Amino acid sequence: MVIFIFYLYIMIFDLSKTNSIANVFIAEIRDKDIQKDAMRFRTNMERLGTFFAFEISKTLSFQQTETQTPLGIAKTAQLTEQPVLATITRAGIPMHQGMLNVFDRAECAFVAAYRKMHKTGHFEIAIEYVSSPDLTDRIVIMADPMLATGMSMVLCCKELMGRYKVKELHIVSAIASSEGVRHVKANLPKAKLWLGSIDEEMTSKSYIVPGLGDAGDLAYGVKI
Ligand SMILES: O=c1cc[nH]c(=O)[nH]1
């Protein structure tokens, strides 16, 4: 059963409200012992990307086609248009790869963003690099595993949408905070959210609690 919550026009798919096996992948990426295996962490993120890509595909348009088999002509289906898969480096890369395994003809967009720390302990999100095809009138699926404050997600999406008039925006995260969801709702009201789980709390450094820790570090090693 698929759970959609319609709230102020925003559609939210919350995986934790379903009986999907993908909940096991979420349990594993959260588990502090299983996390020690970086390859398993990346693989589980990739599997989540694949799972969300299948779920999102159910909302896309298909056209009927005919395919010649060795024995005859079969009625088949094809996407009427390819989405563009976007992600925020570096943490988004495994989930992005999982989506690309499904939407294997999709073009991709990358945004490099980081938390620029101030001496006060506060931070702002800085964008360093954008690499994107023309997104005019395209369906864009933006994946970032952790939707904490929602600031980097909103900033990166707005960066892309400031350059191009995107037709449809899907946002995918393994774990979101309630605050992050509120921030996205307030700033990207037309986006559709696909979330593995929604946690209530954040630390003073804006890490999600219970969350899973630092997704980029767990996938690729602790950054300095
Ligand atoms: O909890 C969090 C928040 C942001 N980024 C992470 O990797 N983890």
mmCIF file of C-alpha atoms and ligand atoms in Angstrom:
data_model
loop_
_atom_site.group_PDB
_atom_site.id
_atom_site.type_symbol
_atom_site.label_atom_id
_atom_site.label_comp_id
_atom_site.label_asym_id
_atom_site.label_seq_id
_atom_site.Cartn_x
_atom_site.Cartn_y
_atom_site.Cartn_z
ATOM 1 C CA MET A 1 0.000 0.000 0.000
ATOM 2 C CA VAL A 2 1.378 3.416 -0.944
ATOM 3 C CA ILE A 3 0.946 6.219 1.562
ATOM 4 C CA PHE A 4 0.662 9.736 0.233
ATOM 5 C CA ILE A 5 0.060 12.625 2.582
ATOM 6 C CA PHE A 6 -1.370 15.671 0.844
ATOM 7 C CA TYR A 7 -0.609 18.721 2.935
ATOM 8 C CA LEU A 8 -0.846 22.285 1.651
ATOM 9 C CA TYR A 9 -0.683 20.876 -1.915
ATOM 10 C CA ILE A 10 2.616 19.107 -1.161
ATOM 11 C CA MET A 11 2.635 15.394 -1.819
ATOM 12 C CA ILE A 12 4.734 13.384 0.619
ATOM 13 C CA PHE A 13 5.458 9.670 0.178
ATOM 14 C CA ASP A 14 6.656 8.297 3.529
ATOM 15 C CA LEU A 15 8.267 4.864 3.095
ATOM 16 C CA SER A 16 8.173 4.169 6.866
ATOM 17 C CA LYS A 17 4.366 4.064 6.670
ATOM 18 C CA THR A 18 4.498 1.152 4.193
ATOM 19 C CA ASN A 19 5.407 -2.525 4.525
ATOM 20 C CA SER A 20 8.127 -2.341 1.881
ATOM 21 C CA ILE A 21 11.350 -4.359 2.218
ATOM 22 C CA ALA A 22 13.093 -1.016 1.607
ATOM 23 C CA ASN A 23 12.478 -0.289 5.308
ATOM 24 C CA VAL A 24 15.136 -2.923 6.015
ATOM 25 C CA PHE A 25 17.644 -0.876 3.982
ATOM 26 C CA ILE A 26 16.773 2.142 6.152
ATOM 27 C CA ALA A 27 17.278 0.091 9.315
ATOM 28 C CA GLU A 28 20.708 -0.993 8.060
ATOM 29 C CA ILE A 29 21.960 2.481 7.107
ATOM 30 C CA ARG A 30 20.958 3.668 10.596
ATOM 31 C CA ASP A 31 22.619 0.764 12.442
ATOM 32 C CA LYS A 32 25.891 1.917 14.026
ATOM 33 C CA ASP A 33 27.490 -1.536 13.673
ATOM 34 C CA ILE A 34 26.393 -2.277 10.100
ATOM 35 C CA GLN A 35 27.490 1.263 9.175
ATOM 36 C CA LYS A 36 31.114 0.226 9.734
ATOM 37 C CA ASP A 37 30.894 -1.563 6.384
ATOM 38 C CA ALA A 38 31.067 1.424 4.001
ATOM 39 C CA MET A 39 30.384 -0.745 0.971
ATOM 40 C CA ARG A 40 27.162 -2.049 2.528
ATOM 41 C CA PHE A 41 26.188 1.536 3.445
ATOM 42 C CA ARG A 42 26.684 2.697 -0.147
ATOM 43 C CA THR A 43 24.869 -0.352 -1.492
ATOM 44 C CA ASN A 44 21.888 0.236 0.774
ATOM 45 C CA MET A 45 21.754 3.900 -0.291
ATOM 46 C CA GLU A 46 21.906 2.742 -3.897
ATOM 47 C CA ARG A 47 19.100 0.233 -3.268
ATOM 48 C CA LEU A 48 17.002 3.046 -1.757
ATOM 49 C CA GLY A 49 17.631 5.159 -4.853
ATOM 50 C CA THR A 50 16.472 2.240 -6.996
ATOM 51 C CA PHE A 51 13.379 1.719 -4.841
ATOM 52 C CA PHE A 52 12.384 5.402 -4.995
ATOM 53 C CA ALA A 53 12.989 5.482 -8.754
ATOM 54 C CA PHE A 54 10.488 2.625 -9.196
ATOM 55 C CA GLU A 55 7.949 4.395 -6.965
ATOM 56 C CA ILE A 56 8.360 7.702 -8.819
ATOM 57 C CA SER A 57 8.085 5.912 -12.168
ATOM 58 C CA LYS A 58 4.516 4.954 -11.230
ATOM 59 C CA THR A 59 3.582 8.660 -11.343
ATOM 60 C CA LEU A 60 5.159 9.307 -14.779
ATOM 61 C CA SER A 61 3.509 9.058 -18.213
ATOM 62 C CA PHE A 62 3.913 6.054 -20.446
ATOM 63 C CA GLN A 63 2.935 5.438 -24.036
ATOM 64 C CA GLN A 64 1.911 2.128 -25.532
ATOM 65 C CA THR A 65 4.447 0.685 -27.929
ATOM 66 C CA GLU A 66 4.910 -2.497 -29.880
ATOM 67 C CA THR A 67 8.015 -4.632 -29.577
ATOM 68 C CA GLN A 68 9.083 -7.297 -32.000
ATOM 69 C CA THR A 69 9.971 -10.485 -30.116
ATOM 70 C CA PRO A 70 11.442 -13.571 -31.841
ATOM 71 C CA LEU A 71 7.881 -14.974 -31.924
ATOM 72 C CA GLY A 72 5.646 -12.001 -32.631
ATOM 73 C CA ILE A 73 4.726 -8.460 -31.661
ATOM 74 C CA ALA A 74 4.170 -7.678 -27.976
ATOM 75 C CA LYS A 75 2.264 -4.703 -26.580
ATOM 76 C CA THR A 76 4.791 -2.831 -24.459
ATOM 77 C CA ALA A 77 5.208 0.561 -22.780
ATOM 78 C CA GLN A 78 7.826 3.308 -22.851
ATOM 79 C CA LEU A 79 8.260 6.496 -20.819
ATOM 80 C CA THR A 80 6.928 9.441 -22.796
ATOM 81 C CA GLU A 81 9.861 11.509 -21.531
ATOM 82 C CA GLN A 82 13.028 10.901 -19.533
ATOM 83 C CA PRO A 83 13.425 12.657 -16.173
ATOM 84 C CA VAL A 84 16.666 14.434 -15.295
ATOM 85 C CA LEU A 85 18.399 12.984 -12.224
ATOM 86 C CA ALA A 86 20.003 15.625 -10.023
ATOM 87 C CA THR A 87 22.042 15.235 -6.864
ATOM 88 C CA ILE A 88 24.129 17.091 -4.345
ATOM 89 C CA THR A 89 27.694 15.828 -4.054
ATOM 90 C CA ARG A 90 29.183 13.995 -2.344
ATOM 91 C CA ALA A 91 26.625 12.295 -0.089
ATOM 92 C CA GLY A 92 24.017 12.004 -2.848
ATOM 93 C CA ILE A 93 26.158 9.943 -5.209
ATOM 94 C CA PRO A 94 25.164 6.375 -4.128
ATOM 95 C CA MET A 95 21.432 7.176 -4.117
ATOM 96 C CA HIS A 96 21.815 8.923 -7.462
ATOM 97 C CA GLN A 97 23.499 5.810 -8.915
ATOM 98 C CA GLY A 98 20.576 3.689 -7.697
ATOM 99 C CA MET A 99 18.140 5.948 -9.549
ATOM 100 C CA LEU A 100 20.323 5.929 -12.653
ATOM 101 C CA ASN A 101 20.210 2.107 -12.647
ATOM 102 C CA VAL A 102 16.439 2.422 -13.216
ATOM 103 C CA PHE A 103 16.196 5.572 -15.338
ATOM 104 C CA ASP A 104 19.186 4.392 -17.340
ATOM 105 C CA ARG A 105 18.635 6.800 -20.232
ATOM 106 C CA ALA A 106 18.312 9.873 -18.002
ATOM 107 C CA GLU A 107 20.569 12.895 -18.201
ATOM 108 C CA CYS A 108 22.094 14.039 -14.906
ATOM 109 C CA ALA A 109 22.718 17.280 -13.022
ATOM 110 C CA PHE A 110 25.200 17.757 -10.187
ATOM 111 C CA VAL A 111 25.425 20.497 -7.593
ATOM 112 C CA ALA A 112 28.350 20.729 -5.179
ATOM 113 C CA ALA A 113 27.253 22.365 -1.936
ATOM 114 C CA TYR A 114 28.777 22.464 1.515
ATOM 115 C CA ARG A 115 28.213 23.910 4.974
ATOM 116 C CA LYS A 116 30.403 27.053 5.241
ATOM 117 C CA MET A 117 31.049 27.284 8.977
ATOM 118 C CA HIS A 118 31.323 30.588 10.842
ATOM 119 C CA LYS A 119 33.293 31.129 14.076
ATOM 120 C CA THR A 120 29.985 31.467 15.934
ATOM 121 C CA GLY A 121 29.213 27.810 15.093
ATOM 122 C CA HIS A 122 26.515 28.878 12.650
ATOM 123 C CA PHE A 123 26.795 27.925 9.009
ATOM 124 C CA GLU A 124 25.478 28.912 5.642
ATOM 125 C CA ILE A 125 25.185 26.715 2.565
ATOM 126 C CA ALA A 126 27.626 27.582 -0.200
ATOM 127 C CA ILE A 127 27.284 26.287 -3.759
ATOM 128 C CA GLU A 128 30.596 25.766 -5.524
ATOM 129 C CA TYR A 129 29.755 24.039 -8.755
ATOM 130 C CA VAL A 130 26.751 23.290 -10.966
ATOM 131 C CA SER A 131 26.773 20.951 -13.947
ATOM 132 C CA SER A 132 23.396 20.510 -15.620
ATOM 133 C CA PRO A 133 21.680 19.895 -18.943
ATOM 134 C CA ASP A 134 18.934 22.315 -20.026
ATOM 135 C CA LEU A 135 16.118 21.679 -17.539
ATOM 136 C CA THR A 136 13.497 23.769 -19.339
ATOM 137 C CA ASP A 137 10.150 21.945 -19.211
ATOM 138 C CA ARG A 138 11.810 18.832 -17.751
ATOM 139 C CA ILE A 139 10.896 16.525 -14.868
ATOM 140 C CA VAL A 140 13.710 16.791 -12.316
ATOM 141 C CA ILE A 141 14.347 14.252 -9.548
ATOM 142 C CA MET A 142 16.716 15.656 -6.903
ATOM 143 C CA ALA A 143 18.227 13.103 -4.502
ATOM 144 C CA ASP A 144 20.064 13.940 -1.280
ATOM 145 C CA PRO A 145 20.081 11.285 1.461
ATOM 146 C CA MET A 146 19.653 13.604 4.466
ATOM 147 C CA LEU A 147 17.065 16.398 4.524
ATOM 148 C CA ALA A 148 18.169 18.080 7.773
ATOM 149 C CA THR A 149 17.473 21.845 7.873
ATOM 150 C CA GLY A 150 16.373 21.618 4.237
ATOM 151 C CA MET A 151 18.547 24.652 3.492
ATOM 152 C CA SER A 152 20.922 22.960 1.052
ATOM 153 C CA MET A 153 18.076 21.144 -0.720
ATOM 154 C CA VAL A 154 16.102 24.373 -1.185
ATOM 155 C CA LEU A 155 19.169 26.366 -2.229
ATOM 156 C CA CYS A 156 20.322 23.745 -4.762
ATOM 157 C CA CYS A 157 16.834 23.317 -6.246
ATOM 158 C CA LYS A 158 16.393 27.085 -6.455
ATOM 159 C CA GLU A 159 19.787 27.397 -8.118
ATOM 160 C CA LEU A 160 18.636 25.004 -10.859
ATOM 161 C CA MET A 161 15.121 26.451 -11.065
ATOM 162 C CA GLY A 162 16.534 29.988 -11.266
ATOM 163 C CA ARG A 163 18.351 28.935 -14.440
ATOM 164 C CA TYR A 164 15.559 26.868 -16.018
ATOM 165 C CA LYS A 165 11.761 26.656 -15.846
ATOM 166 C CA VAL A 166 11.434 23.107 -14.506
ATOM 167 C CA LYS A 167 8.098 21.358 -15.203
ATOM 168 C CA GLU A 168 7.991 18.998 -12.220
ATOM 169 C CA LEU A 169 10.253 18.576 -9.184
ATOM 170 C CA HIS A 170 10.632 15.389 -7.111
ATOM 171 C CA ILE A 171 12.787 15.431 -3.970
ATOM 172 C CA VAL A 172 14.148 12.147 -2.608
ATOM 173 C CA SER A 173 15.753 11.671 0.826
ATOM 174 C CA ALA A 174 16.470 8.573 2.912
ATOM 175 C CA ILE A 175 15.906 10.436 6.189
ATOM 176 C CA ALA A 176 14.306 13.843 6.727
ATOM 177 C CA SER A 177 13.740 15.972 9.797
ATOM 178 C CA SER A 178 10.327 17.517 10.427
ATOM 179 C CA GLU A 179 11.993 20.938 10.247
ATOM 180 C CA GLY A 180 13.528 20.101 6.858
ATOM 181 C CA VAL A 181 10.148 18.995 5.525
ATOM 182 C CA ARG A 182 8.584 22.265 6.753
ATOM 183 C CA HIS A 183 11.368 24.289 5.107
ATOM 184 C CA VAL A 184 10.893 22.513 1.779
ATOM 185 C CA LYS A 185 7.116 22.904 1.964
ATOM 186 C CA ALA A 186 7.483 26.626 2.607
ATOM 187 C CA ASN A 187 10.020 27.249 -0.147
ATOM 188 C CA LEU A 188 9.262 24.664 -2.839
ATOM 189 C CA PRO A 189 5.503 24.231 -2.466
ATOM 190 C CA LYS A 190 5.051 22.365 -5.755
ATOM 191 C CA ALA A 191 7.714 19.722 -5.069
ATOM 192 C CA LYS A 192 6.756 16.084 -4.469
ATOM 193 C CA LEU A 193 8.657 14.555 -1.531
ATOM 194 C CA TRP A 194 9.755 10.908 -1.414
ATOM 195 C CA LEU A 195 11.130 10.157 2.057
ATOM 196 C CA GLY A 196 12.433 7.026 3.767
ATOM 197 C CA SER A 197 11.560 8.280 7.241
ATOM 198 C CA ILE A 198 10.836 11.531 9.062
ATOM 199 C CA ASP A 199 12.658 12.103 12.385
ATOM 200 C CA GLU A 200 11.528 14.717 14.872
ATOM 201 C CA GLU A 201 14.783 16.101 16.262
ATOM 202 C CA MET A 202 18.108 17.689 15.271
ATOM 203 C CA THR A 203 21.298 18.384 17.225
ATOM 204 C CA SER A 204 22.581 21.939 17.751
ATOM 205 C CA LYS A 205 24.837 21.240 14.723
ATOM 206 C CA SER A 206 21.795 20.340 12.606
ATOM 207 C CA TYR A 207 22.362 16.593 12.481
ATOM 208 C CA ILE A 208 19.161 14.559 12.394
ATOM 209 C CA VAL A 209 18.278 12.584 15.566
ATOM 210 C CA PRO A 210 18.144 9.598 15.627
ATOM 211 C CA GLY A 211 19.143 9.940 11.935
ATOM 212 C CA LEU A 212 22.246 7.981 11.020
ATOM 213 C CA GLY A 213 25.224 10.343 11.396
ATOM 214 C CA ASP A 214 27.088 11.884 8.482
ATOM 215 C CA ALA A 215 25.982 10.159 5.279
ATOM 216 C CA GLY A 216 28.932 11.459 3.214
ATOM 217 C CA ASP A 217 31.491 10.294 5.793
ATOM 218 C CA LEU A 218 29.830 6.890 6.110
ATOM 219 C CA ALA A 219 29.894 6.363 2.349
ATOM 220 C CA TYR A 220 33.322 7.803 1.545
ATOM 221 C CA GLY A 221 35.331 8.317 4.767
ATOM 222 C CA VAL A 222 35.589 11.092 7.318
ATOM 223 C CA LYS A 223 36.326 14.456 5.710
ATOM 224 C CA ILE A 224 38.744 16.901 7.299
HETATM 225 O O1 LIG B 1 22.112 14.196 10.053
HETATM 226 C C1 LIG B 1 22.651 14.635 9.035
HETATM 227 C C2 LIG B 1 22.410 15.935 8.539
HETATM 228 C C3 LIG B 1 23.020 16.352 7.402
HETATM 229 N N1 LIG B 1 23.873 15.509 6.761
HETATM 230 C C4 LIG B 1 24.121 14.268 7.215
HETATM 231 O O2 LIG B 1 24.881 13.522 6.627
HETATM 232 N N2 LIG B 1 23.515 13.858 8.343
#
